[in-house]
Amino acid sequence: MTAERQKIRAAEWLYRWSLSSGIIGIVFTILSFMGVFTLILGPIFTERFGFTFLQTASVLFLFVLAVIVGFGVYLDKVIHFWSAQATVATTRNPYLVSALYQKELLSLVYIQVPVLKSLRALLEAQTMDGRKKEAFLAELDHSLAKVQQSIQDRSWPIEPHERVY
């Protein structure tokens, strides 16, 4: 195995470790919360509502689940946190936006270009209003030229008026 491949493998394992650590941290935080508050609230719930410790733990689990889902919905739908986070991440990392991955490049070469060329040929064969047809053809030519330029440069240039996220 080459030194470059070893570096890539090490980076992959560190990435996996980081993801696993984050998920395990969340799970243990939830379990710790439930365990501590089940011990604290268990006697109170037993005395007032007749709950067992298992029922108390279930109520706490549902409470934690509702808080997590509610907070996620709030962040997503109300303050649009994820879109702002994605915008900041792509603004600070221009390679994430403009560089084409292999799958994207192959998709452009084998799917987008043939579809655009076929659509252009079909549109030329149609009988429609001259100005409307020319507008469609001009738009298709612009799109096709941009896709072919992206294939050649192996990057996708983002125009100033285009919002990525």
Short mmCIF file of C-alpha atoms in Angstrom, two decimals:
data_model
loop_
_atom_site.label_atom_id
_atom_site.label_comp_id
_atom_site.label_asym_id
_atom_site.label_seq_id
_atom_site.Cartn_x
_atom_site.Cartn_y
_atom_site.Cartn_z
CA MET A 1 0.00 0.00 0.00
CA THR A 2 1.44 3.38 -0.98
CA ALA A 3 1.97 6.22 1.46
CA GLU A 4 -0.78 8.25 -0.23
CA ARG A 5 -3.26 5.38 0.11
CA GLN A 6 -2.30 4.96 3.77
CA LYS A 7 -3.02 8.64 4.40
CA ILE A 8 -6.42 8.28 2.73
CA ARG A 9 -7.25 5.18 4.80
CA ALA A 10 -6.19 6.97 8.01
CA ALA A 11 -8.37 9.97 7.10
CA GLU A 12 -11.33 7.64 6.39
CA TRP A 13 -10.96 5.93 9.77
CA LEU A 14 -10.63 9.25 11.61
CA TYR A 15 -13.77 10.47 9.86
CA ARG A 16 -15.64 7.30 10.84
CA TRP A 17 -14.37 7.61 14.40
CA SER A 18 -15.59 11.21 14.57
CA LEU A 19 -19.07 10.34 13.26
CA SER A 20 -19.37 7.35 15.59
CA SER A 21 -18.19 9.39 18.54
CA GLY A 22 -20.78 12.09 17.85
CA ILE A 23 -23.62 9.59 17.60
CA ILE A 24 -22.53 7.66 20.69
CA GLY A 25 -22.20 10.94 22.59
CA ILE A 26 -25.80 11.85 21.78
CA VAL A 27 -27.09 8.40 22.76
CA PHE A 28 -25.22 8.41 26.08
CA THR A 29 -26.38 11.95 26.84
CA ILE A 30 -30.00 10.89 26.36
CA LEU A 31 -29.51 7.73 28.42
CA SER A 32 -27.77 9.67 31.21
CA PHE A 33 -30.59 12.22 31.30
CA MET A 34 -33.18 9.48 31.43
CA GLY A 35 -31.30 7.50 34.10
CA VAL A 36 -30.70 10.42 36.42
CA PHE A 37 -34.18 11.87 36.14
CA THR A 38 -35.80 8.44 36.37
CA LEU A 39 -34.10 7.99 39.74
CA ILE A 40 -35.08 11.50 40.85
CA LEU A 41 -38.62 11.61 39.43
CA GLY A 42 -39.42 7.88 39.82
CA PRO A 43 -40.58 8.12 43.45
CA ILE A 44 -42.55 11.30 42.76
CA PHE A 45 -44.29 9.80 39.70
CA THR A 46 -44.99 6.60 41.63
CA GLU A 47 -46.54 8.49 44.54
CA ARG A 48 -48.62 10.97 42.52
CA PHE A 49 -49.51 9.05 39.33
CA GLY A 50 -48.84 5.42 40.21
CA PHE A 51 -46.13 5.06 37.54
CA THR A 52 -43.46 2.41 37.73
CA PHE A 53 -39.83 3.30 37.10
CA LEU A 54 -40.13 1.84 33.57
CA GLN A 55 -43.15 4.03 32.86
CA THR A 56 -41.30 7.06 34.22
CA ALA A 57 -38.32 6.26 31.97
CA SER A 58 -40.69 5.90 29.00
CA VAL A 59 -42.28 9.29 29.72
CA LEU A 60 -38.82 10.87 29.97
CA PHE A 61 -37.77 9.19 26.73
CA LEU A 62 -40.84 10.58 24.94
CA PHE A 63 -40.13 13.99 26.46
CA VAL A 64 -36.50 13.93 25.24
CA LEU A 65 -37.62 12.72 21.81
CA ALA A 66 -40.22 15.51 21.59
CA VAL A 67 -37.63 18.12 22.61
CA ILE A 68 -35.10 16.89 20.04
CA VAL A 69 -37.62 16.70 17.19
CA GLY A 70 -39.22 20.00 18.22
CA PHE A 71 -35.87 21.75 18.39
CA GLY A 72 -34.89 20.32 14.99
CA VAL A 73 -38.15 21.49 13.42
CA TYR A 74 -37.72 24.91 15.03
CA LEU A 75 -34.16 25.22 13.69
CA ASP A 76 -35.23 24.07 10.23
CA LYS A 77 -38.62 25.68 9.67
CA VAL A 78 -38.59 28.81 11.83
CA ILE A 79 -35.06 30.20 11.81
CA HIS A 80 -33.81 28.26 8.73
CA PHE A 81 -30.58 27.32 10.52
CA TRP A 82 -29.54 24.56 8.13
CA SER A 83 -29.72 26.70 4.99
CA ALA A 84 -27.66 29.43 6.66
CA GLN A 85 -25.14 26.83 7.83
CA ALA A 86 -24.89 25.38 4.30
CA THR A 87 -24.43 28.83 2.80
CA VAL A 88 -21.66 29.70 5.24
CA ALA A 89 -19.96 26.33 4.67
CA THR A 90 -19.99 26.73 0.91
CA THR A 91 -18.98 30.38 1.03
CA ARG A 92 -15.96 29.52 3.13
CA ASN A 93 -15.15 26.44 1.02
CA PRO A 94 -15.41 27.40 -2.66
CA TYR A 95 -14.08 24.01 -3.77
CA LEU A 96 -17.19 22.38 -2.35
CA VAL A 97 -19.37 24.33 -4.78
CA SER A 98 -17.42 24.57 -8.00
CA ALA A 99 -15.37 21.36 -8.19
CA LEU A 100 -17.10 18.45 -9.87
CA TYR A 101 -17.06 15.02 -8.29
CA GLN A 102 -16.50 12.03 -10.57
CA LYS A 103 -20.14 11.01 -10.44
CA GLU A 104 -21.26 14.53 -11.35
CA LEU A 105 -18.84 14.67 -14.25
CA LEU A 106 -19.99 11.31 -15.60
CA SER A 107 -23.61 12.40 -15.20
CA LEU A 108 -22.93 15.52 -17.24
CA VAL A 109 -21.08 13.59 -19.96
CA TYR A 110 -23.47 10.66 -20.32
CA ILE A 111 -26.83 12.11 -19.30
CA GLN A 112 -27.04 15.89 -19.45
CA VAL A 113 -25.29 16.54 -22.77
CA PRO A 114 -27.18 13.84 -24.72
CA VAL A 115 -30.51 14.95 -23.25
CA LEU A 116 -29.85 18.60 -24.09
CA LYS A 117 -28.77 17.72 -27.64
CA SER A 118 -31.85 15.53 -28.12
CA LEU A 119 -34.14 18.20 -26.75
CA ARG A 120 -32.57 20.75 -29.07
CA ALA A 121 -33.07 18.47 -32.09
CA LEU A 122 -36.71 17.86 -31.13
CA LEU A 123 -37.31 21.55 -30.65
CA GLU A 124 -35.83 22.39 -34.06
CA ALA A 125 -38.23 19.91 -35.66
CA GLN A 126 -41.29 21.49 -33.97
CA THR A 127 -43.42 24.04 -35.74
CA MET A 128 -44.09 26.91 -33.35
CA ASP A 129 -43.87 30.67 -33.17
CA GLY A 130 -40.46 31.81 -34.46
CA ARG A 131 -39.55 34.08 -31.55
CA LYS A 132 -40.59 31.53 -28.94
CA LYS A 133 -38.68 28.78 -30.72
CA GLU A 134 -35.56 30.96 -31.00
CA ALA A 135 -35.77 31.82 -27.29
CA PHE A 136 -35.96 28.14 -26.37
CA LEU A 137 -33.09 27.29 -28.70
CA ALA A 138 -30.95 30.13 -27.31
CA GLU A 139 -31.59 28.95 -23.74
CA LEU A 140 -30.75 25.36 -24.67
CA ASP A 141 -27.58 26.47 -26.47
CA HIS A 142 -26.51 28.45 -23.39
CA SER A 143 -27.17 25.48 -21.11
CA LEU A 144 -25.39 23.06 -23.41
CA ALA A 145 -22.38 25.38 -23.72
CA LYS A 146 -22.16 25.75 -19.93
CA VAL A 147 -22.36 21.98 -19.39
CA GLN A 148 -19.72 21.30 -22.05
CA GLN A 149 -17.45 23.99 -20.60
CA SER A 150 -17.88 22.44 -17.15
CA ILE A 151 -16.93 19.04 -18.53
CA GLN A 152 -13.82 20.50 -20.12
CA ASP A 153 -12.79 22.52 -17.02
CA ARG A 154 -13.97 19.85 -14.55
CA SER A 155 -15.63 22.56 -12.46
CA TRP A 156 -18.98 24.28 -12.39
CA PRO A 157 -18.72 28.08 -12.42
CA ILE A 158 -21.30 29.73 -10.18
CA GLU A 159 -22.76 32.91 -11.62
CA PRO A 160 -23.18 35.87 -9.22
CA HIS A 161 -26.98 35.76 -9.53
CA GLU A 162 -27.22 32.04 -8.77
CA ARG A 163 -28.04 31.06 -5.19
CA VAL A 164 -26.49 27.68 -4.50
CA TYR A 165 -28.55 26.78 -1.42
#
